[in-house]
Coordinates of C-alpha atoms in Angstrom, one line a residue:
M1456 CA 0.0 0.0 0.0
E1457 CA 1.4 3.4 -1.0
K1458 CA 2.5 5.5 2.0
G1459 CA 0.2 8.5 2.6
K1460 CA -2.4 7.4 0.0
Q1461 CA -6.0 7.8 1.2
I1462 CA -7.6 4.4 1.9
T1463 CA -11.4 4.0 1.5
G1464 CA -14.1 1.5 1.0
T1465 CA -13.3 -2.2 1.1
A1466 CA -9.6 -1.6 1.2
R1467 CA -10.0 0.4 4.4
A1468 CA -12.3 -2.2 5.9
E1469 CA -9.8 -5.0 5.1
L1470 CA -6.9 -2.9 6.6
A1471 CA -9.0 -2.2 9.7
R1472 CA -9.6 -6.0 10.2
E1473 CA -5.9 -6.7 9.9
M1474 CA -4.9 -3.9 12.3
R1475 CA -7.5 -5.0 14.8
K1476 CA -6.3 -8.6 14.7
Q1477 CA -2.7 -7.4 15.2
Y1478 CA -3.6 -5.2 18.1
E1479 CA -5.7 -7.9 19.8
Q1480 CA -2.7 -10.2 19.4
G1481 CA -0.6 -7.7 21.4
M1482 CA 1.1 -5.5 18.9
S1483 CA 1.4 -1.9 19.9
I1484 CA -0.2 0.9 17.9
R1485 CA 3.2 2.2 17.0
A1486 CA 4.4 -1.2 15.7
I1487 CA 1.2 -1.6 13.6
A1488 CA 1.7 1.9 12.2
E1489 CA 5.3 1.2 11.3
E1490 CA 4.5 -2.2 9.7
H1491 CA 1.8 -0.6 7.5
G1492 CA 3.6 2.7 6.7
R1493 CA 0.9 4.7 8.4
S1494 CA 0.9 7.2 11.2
Y1495 CA 0.1 6.5 14.8
G1496 CA -2.9 8.7 14.6
F1497 CA -4.3 6.8 11.6
V1498 CA -4.0 3.5 13.3
H1499 CA -5.5 4.8 16.5
R1500 CA -8.4 6.3 14.6
V1501 CA -9.0 3.0 12.7
L1502 CA -9.0 1.0 15.9
T1503 CA -11.4 3.4 17.6
E1504 CA -13.7 3.4 14.6
T1505 CA -13.9 -0.4 14.8
E1506 CA -14.6 -0.1 18.6
V1507 CA -11.5 -2.0 19.7
P1508 CA -11.0 -1.6 23.5
L1509 CA -7.6 0.2 23.7
R1510 CA -5.1 -0.9 26.3
A1511 CA -3.7 1.6 28.9
R1512 CA -0.5 3.4 28.0
G1513 CA 2.9 2.3 29.0
G1514 CA 2.8 -1.5 28.6
N1515 CA 1.7 -4.3 30.9
H1516 CA 0.9 -3.1 34.4
S1517 CA -0.7 -6.3 35.7
P1518 CA 0.3 -7.4 39.2
Q1519 CA 1.8 -10.6 37.9
H1520 CA 4.0 -8.7 35.4
L1521 CA 5.3 -6.5 38.2
Q1522 CA 6.6 -9.4 40.3
D1523 CA 10.1 -10.7 39.7
A1524 CA 11.2 -14.3 39.9
S1525 CA 11.4 -14.3 43.7
G1526 CA 7.8 -13.2 44.0
S1527 CA 8.6 -9.8 45.4
R1528 CA 7.2 -6.7 43.8
R1529 CA 9.4 -4.4 41.8

């Protein structure tokens, strides 16, 4: 897909499905944008248009993620 070219209709719907799938599999918005040659804002807009629940900023903040191997919190 040509960088910066406007995407409409079925091509946009197909791209939105692909971006949604990647995001739901754990890719960041920035990584998706880079892979598709689009801006962060474009990807964010596409995801919100498709009603994807967006993750909080800054990575994984789950309690399990914040524990080191000894079980103590970081």
